[in-house]
Amino acid sequence: MTHPTISFGFRRLACAQFVASIVAAILWGSGVFLYSILLAHDERSLIDLQQVILAGIAQITVLLGISLVFLMLFIPNKKRPVATAATLWSATSFARFLASLGASSLLYYAAQFGVRPLLFSFLLTAVLLLICETRVIARDISISTLTKE
């Protein structure tokens, strides 16, 4: 008995990561802008908001870069058994999450950004990356298993 194999599209996964990062940047900028309208009243707080926007965009960029590196290491175009591919993708996502945390801590110490903007932009981007990638992977797995039956 042969096990069904699957390969994921590199381009589709990379596009999902770009879309997730763009959506995260838009949500981040909108949230900071809304905060500035509602709560910021002096020039000092506007300077702090610029720093918050920069920290969030830097964090989103770091996560996108790490995600693309791990995507290339995963080699999604390689045919693998479905169960192996899903397990390997989960392991890759976990390793990517840990690498992103390490890079975020380096960003915190090197750039001296505030911890809250980095934390919230990290969580926003990580969740959106996970959602977008999971949709692509689940679609590919469902198509692969439906066509093999």
PDB file of C-alpha atoms in Angstrom:
ATOM      1  CA  MET A   1       0.000   0.000   0.000  1.00  0.00           C
ATOM      2  CA  THR A   2       1.419   3.350  -0.990  1.00  0.00           C
ATOM      3  CA  HIS A   3       0.888   6.426   1.071  1.00  0.00           C
ATOM      4  CA  PRO A   4      -0.504   9.517  -0.658  1.00  0.00           C
ATOM      5  CA  THR A   5       2.119  12.169  -1.219  1.00  0.00           C
ATOM      6  CA  ILE A   6       1.825  15.913  -1.291  1.00  0.00           C
ATOM      7  CA  SER A   7       3.877  18.961  -2.110  1.00  0.00           C
ATOM      8  CA  PHE A   8       2.985  22.497  -1.182  1.00  0.00           C
ATOM      9  CA  GLY A   9       3.328  25.417  -3.544  1.00  0.00           C
ATOM     10  CA  PHE A  10       6.238  27.653  -2.558  1.00  0.00           C
ATOM     11  CA  ARG A  11       4.705  30.645  -4.303  1.00  0.00           C
ATOM     12  CA  ARG A  12       1.322  30.215  -2.587  1.00  0.00           C
ATOM     13  CA  LEU A  13       2.910  29.930   0.860  1.00  0.00           C
ATOM     14  CA  ALA A  14       5.203  32.907   0.243  1.00  0.00           C
ATOM     15  CA  CYS A  15       2.229  34.964  -0.973  1.00  0.00           C
ATOM     16  CA  ALA A  16       0.269  33.959   2.134  1.00  0.00           C
ATOM     17  CA  GLN A  17       3.157  35.154   4.304  1.00  0.00           C
ATOM     18  CA  PHE A  18       3.384  38.461   2.434  1.00  0.00           C
ATOM     19  CA  VAL A  19      -0.371  39.000   2.699  1.00  0.00           C
ATOM     20  CA  ALA A  20      -0.335  38.206   6.416  1.00  0.00           C
ATOM     21  CA  SER A  21       2.513  40.660   6.958  1.00  0.00           C
ATOM     22  CA  ILE A  22       0.822  43.404   4.955  1.00  0.00           C
ATOM     23  CA  VAL A  23      -2.435  42.908   6.847  1.00  0.00           C
ATOM     24  CA  ALA A  24      -0.508  42.976  10.134  1.00  0.00           C
ATOM     25  CA  ALA A  25       1.212  46.228   9.122  1.00  0.00           C
ATOM     26  CA  ILE A  26      -2.113  47.805   8.143  1.00  0.00           C
ATOM     27  CA  LEU A  27      -3.768  46.683  11.382  1.00  0.00           C
ATOM     28  CA  TRP A  28      -0.764  47.852  13.387  1.00  0.00           C
ATOM     29  CA  GLY A  29      -0.699  51.275  11.732  1.00  0.00           C
ATOM     30  CA  SER A  30      -4.463  51.654  12.058  1.00  0.00           C
ATOM     31  CA  GLY A  31      -4.403  50.701  15.719  1.00  0.00           C
ATOM     32  CA  VAL A  32      -1.605  53.120  16.528  1.00  0.00           C
ATOM     33  CA  PHE A  33      -3.295  55.863  14.514  1.00  0.00           C
ATOM     34  CA  LEU A  34      -6.585  55.271  16.338  1.00  0.00           C
ATOM     35  CA  TYR A  35      -4.749  55.337  19.642  1.00  0.00           C
ATOM     36  CA  SER A  36      -3.118  58.639  18.707  1.00  0.00           C
ATOM     37  CA  ILE A  37      -6.473  60.198  17.876  1.00  0.00           C
ATOM     38  CA  LEU A  38      -8.139  59.029  21.063  1.00  0.00           C
ATOM     39  CA  LEU A  39      -5.399  59.348  23.664  1.00  0.00           C
ATOM     40  CA  ALA A  40      -2.407  61.344  22.452  1.00  0.00           C
ATOM     41  CA  HIS A  41      -2.593  65.048  23.186  1.00  0.00           C
ATOM     42  CA  ASP A  42       0.897  66.504  23.253  1.00  0.00           C
ATOM     43  CA  GLU A  43       3.968  66.556  21.015  1.00  0.00           C
ATOM     44  CA  ARG A  44       5.922  64.150  23.225  1.00  0.00           C
ATOM     45  CA  SER A  45       3.300  61.448  22.837  1.00  0.00           C
ATOM     46  CA  LEU A  46       3.359  61.936  19.050  1.00  0.00           C
ATOM     47  CA  ILE A  47       7.111  61.305  19.043  1.00  0.00           C
ATOM     48  CA  ASP A  48       6.519  58.172  21.112  1.00  0.00           C
ATOM     49  CA  LEU A  49       3.869  57.056  18.615  1.00  0.00           C
ATOM     50  CA  GLN A  50       6.358  57.347  15.769  1.00  0.00           C
ATOM     51  CA  GLN A  51       8.678  55.094  17.748  1.00  0.00           C
ATOM     52  CA  VAL A  52       5.816  52.644  18.338  1.00  0.00           C
ATOM     53  CA  ILE A  53       4.968  52.541  14.629  1.00  0.00           C
ATOM     54  CA  LEU A  54       8.628  51.999  13.752  1.00  0.00           C
ATOM     55  CA  ALA A  55       8.962  49.225  16.337  1.00  0.00           C
ATOM     56  CA  GLY A  56       5.894  47.433  15.012  1.00  0.00           C
ATOM     57  CA  ILE A  57       6.960  47.673  11.381  1.00  0.00           C
ATOM     58  CA  ALA A  58      10.484  46.492  12.279  1.00  0.00           C
ATOM     59  CA  GLN A  59       9.016  43.526  14.162  1.00  0.00           C
ATOM     60  CA  ILE A  60       6.718  42.620  11.274  1.00  0.00           C
ATOM     61  CA  THR A  61       9.651  42.807   8.854  1.00  0.00           C
ATOM     62  CA  VAL A  62      11.790  40.566  11.067  1.00  0.00           C
ATOM     63  CA  LEU A  63       9.023  37.976  11.292  1.00  0.00           C
ATOM     64  CA  LEU A  64       8.466  38.039   7.534  1.00  0.00           C
ATOM     65  CA  GLY A  65      12.183  37.560   6.895  1.00  0.00           C
ATOM     66  CA  ILE A  66      12.433  34.651   9.306  1.00  0.00           C
ATOM     67  CA  SER A  67       9.267  33.103   7.866  1.00  0.00           C
ATOM     68  CA  LEU A  68      10.660  33.252   4.348  1.00  0.00           C
ATOM     69  CA  VAL A  69      13.974  31.722   5.455  1.00  0.00           C
ATOM     70  CA  PHE A  70      12.189  28.845   7.183  1.00  0.00           C
ATOM     71  CA  LEU A  71       9.953  28.413   4.143  1.00  0.00           C
ATOM     72  CA  MET A  72      13.035  27.962   1.976  1.00  0.00           C
ATOM     73  CA  LEU A  73      14.514  25.492   4.493  1.00  0.00           C
ATOM     74  CA  PHE A  74      11.275  23.487   4.522  1.00  0.00           C
ATOM     75  CA  ILE A  75      11.425  23.001   0.723  1.00  0.00           C
ATOM     76  CA  PRO A  76       7.642  22.904   0.246  1.00  0.00           C
ATOM     77  CA  ASN A  77       7.848  21.710  -3.379  1.00  0.00           C
ATOM     78  CA  LYS A  78       9.367  18.378  -2.341  1.00  0.00           C
ATOM     79  CA  LYS A  79       6.894  15.476  -2.487  1.00  0.00           C
ATOM     80  CA  ARG A  80       6.368  13.870   0.920  1.00  0.00           C
ATOM     81  CA  PRO A  81       3.771  11.554   2.465  1.00  0.00           C
ATOM     82  CA  VAL A  82       0.845  13.621   3.721  1.00  0.00           C
ATOM     83  CA  ALA A  83       1.338  12.722   7.385  1.00  0.00           C
ATOM     84  CA  THR A  84       5.066  13.463   7.200  1.00  0.00           C
ATOM     85  CA  ALA A  85       4.513  16.784   5.452  1.00  0.00           C
ATOM     86  CA  ALA A  86       1.960  17.927   8.031  1.00  0.00           C
ATOM     87  CA  THR A  87       4.176  16.888  10.948  1.00  0.00           C
ATOM     88  CA  LEU A  88       7.232  18.489   9.394  1.00  0.00           C
ATOM     89  CA  TRP A  89       5.289  21.701   8.780  1.00  0.00           C
ATOM     90  CA  SER A  90       4.229  21.799  12.443  1.00  0.00           C
ATOM     91  CA  ALA A  91       7.836  21.307  13.557  1.00  0.00           C
ATOM     92  CA  THR A  92       9.021  23.994  11.145  1.00  0.00           C
ATOM     93  CA  SER A  93       6.381  26.417  12.446  1.00  0.00           C
ATOM     94  CA  PHE A  94       7.489  25.773  16.036  1.00  0.00           C
ATOM     95  CA  ALA A  95      11.166  26.295  15.157  1.00  0.00           C
ATOM     96  CA  ARG A  96      10.239  29.462  13.258  1.00  0.00           C
ATOM     97  CA  PHE A  97       8.343  30.737  16.290  1.00  0.00           C
ATOM     98  CA  LEU A  98      11.368  30.162  18.541  1.00  0.00           C
ATOM     99  CA  ALA A  99      13.731  31.799  16.036  1.00  0.00           C
ATOM    100  CA  SER A 100      11.346  34.754  15.781  1.00  0.00           C
ATOM    101  CA  LEU A 101      11.323  35.125  19.564  1.00  0.00           C
ATOM    102  CA  GLY A 102      15.115  35.130  19.560  1.00  0.00           C
ATOM    103  CA  ALA A 103      15.268  37.730  16.808  1.00  0.00           C
ATOM    104  CA  SER A 104      12.656  39.815  18.609  1.00  0.00           C
ATOM    105  CA  SER A 105      14.704  39.818  21.788  1.00  0.00           C
ATOM    106  CA  LEU A 106      17.731  40.923  19.761  1.00  0.00           C
ATOM    107  CA  LEU A 107      15.611  43.677  18.247  1.00  0.00           C
ATOM    108  CA  TYR A 108      14.544  44.726  21.736  1.00  0.00           C
ATOM    109  CA  TYR A 109      18.084  44.926  23.078  1.00  0.00           C
ATOM    110  CA  ALA A 110      19.783  46.304  19.954  1.00  0.00           C
ATOM    111  CA  ALA A 111      17.253  48.917  18.865  1.00  0.00           C
ATOM    112  CA  GLN A 112      15.949  49.794  22.342  1.00  0.00           C
ATOM    113  CA  PHE A 113      12.311  49.675  21.292  1.00  0.00           C
ATOM    114  CA  GLY A 114       9.656  49.373  23.954  1.00  0.00           C
ATOM    115  CA  VAL A 115       8.661  45.882  24.977  1.00  0.00           C
ATOM    116  CA  ARG A 116       4.901  46.344  24.569  1.00  0.00           C
ATOM    117  CA  PRO A 117       4.938  47.433  20.913  1.00  0.00           C
ATOM    118  CA  LEU A 118       7.281  44.579  20.058  1.00  0.00           C
ATOM    119  CA  LEU A 119       5.187  42.049  21.950  1.00  0.00           C
ATOM    120  CA  PHE A 120       1.868  43.087  20.461  1.00  0.00           C
ATOM    121  CA  SER A 121       3.172  43.416  16.906  1.00  0.00           C
ATOM    122  CA  PHE A 122       4.868  40.013  17.299  1.00  0.00           C
ATOM    123  CA  LEU A 123       1.650  38.362  18.446  1.00  0.00           C
ATOM    124  CA  LEU A 124      -0.427  40.061  15.752  1.00  0.00           C
ATOM    125  CA  THR A 125       1.944  39.018  12.982  1.00  0.00           C
ATOM    126  CA  ALA A 126       2.531  35.495  14.310  1.00  0.00           C
ATOM    127  CA  VAL A 127      -1.205  34.800  14.542  1.00  0.00           C
ATOM    128  CA  LEU A 128      -1.895  36.181  11.066  1.00  0.00           C
ATOM    129  CA  LEU A 129       1.015  34.192   9.588  1.00  0.00           C
ATOM    130  CA  LEU A 130      -0.291  31.036  11.215  1.00  0.00           C
ATOM    131  CA  ILE A 131      -3.844  31.618   9.985  1.00  0.00           C
ATOM    132  CA  CYS A 132      -2.826  32.355   6.391  1.00  0.00           C
ATOM    133  CA  GLU A 133      -0.380  29.457   6.150  1.00  0.00           C
ATOM    134  CA  THR A 134      -2.803  27.022   7.745  1.00  0.00           C
ATOM    135  CA  ARG A 135      -5.446  27.924   5.185  1.00  0.00           C
ATOM    136  CA  VAL A 136      -3.032  27.248   2.316  1.00  0.00           C
ATOM    137  CA  ILE A 137      -1.746  23.988   3.823  1.00  0.00           C
ATOM    138  CA  ALA A 138      -5.222  22.716   4.736  1.00  0.00           C
ATOM    139  CA  ARG A 139      -6.469  23.456   1.229  1.00  0.00           C
ATOM    140  CA  ASP A 140      -3.534  21.622  -0.339  1.00  0.00           C
ATOM    141  CA  ILE A 141      -3.974  18.612   1.954  1.00  0.00           C
ATOM    142  CA  SER A 142      -7.710  18.417   1.334  1.00  0.00           C
ATOM    143  CA  ILE A 143      -7.241  18.640  -2.433  1.00  0.00           C
ATOM    144  CA  SER A 144      -4.484  16.019  -2.302  1.00  0.00           C
ATOM    145  CA  THR A 145      -6.486  13.538  -0.244  1.00  0.00           C
ATOM    146  CA  LEU A 146      -9.673  14.072  -2.268  1.00  0.00           C
ATOM    147  CA  THR A 147      -7.934  13.434  -5.574  1.00  0.00           C
ATOM    148  CA  LYS A 148      -6.188  10.296  -4.259  1.00  0.00           C
ATOM    149  CA  GLU A 149      -9.408   8.573  -3.163  1.00  0.00           C
TER     150      GLU A 149
END
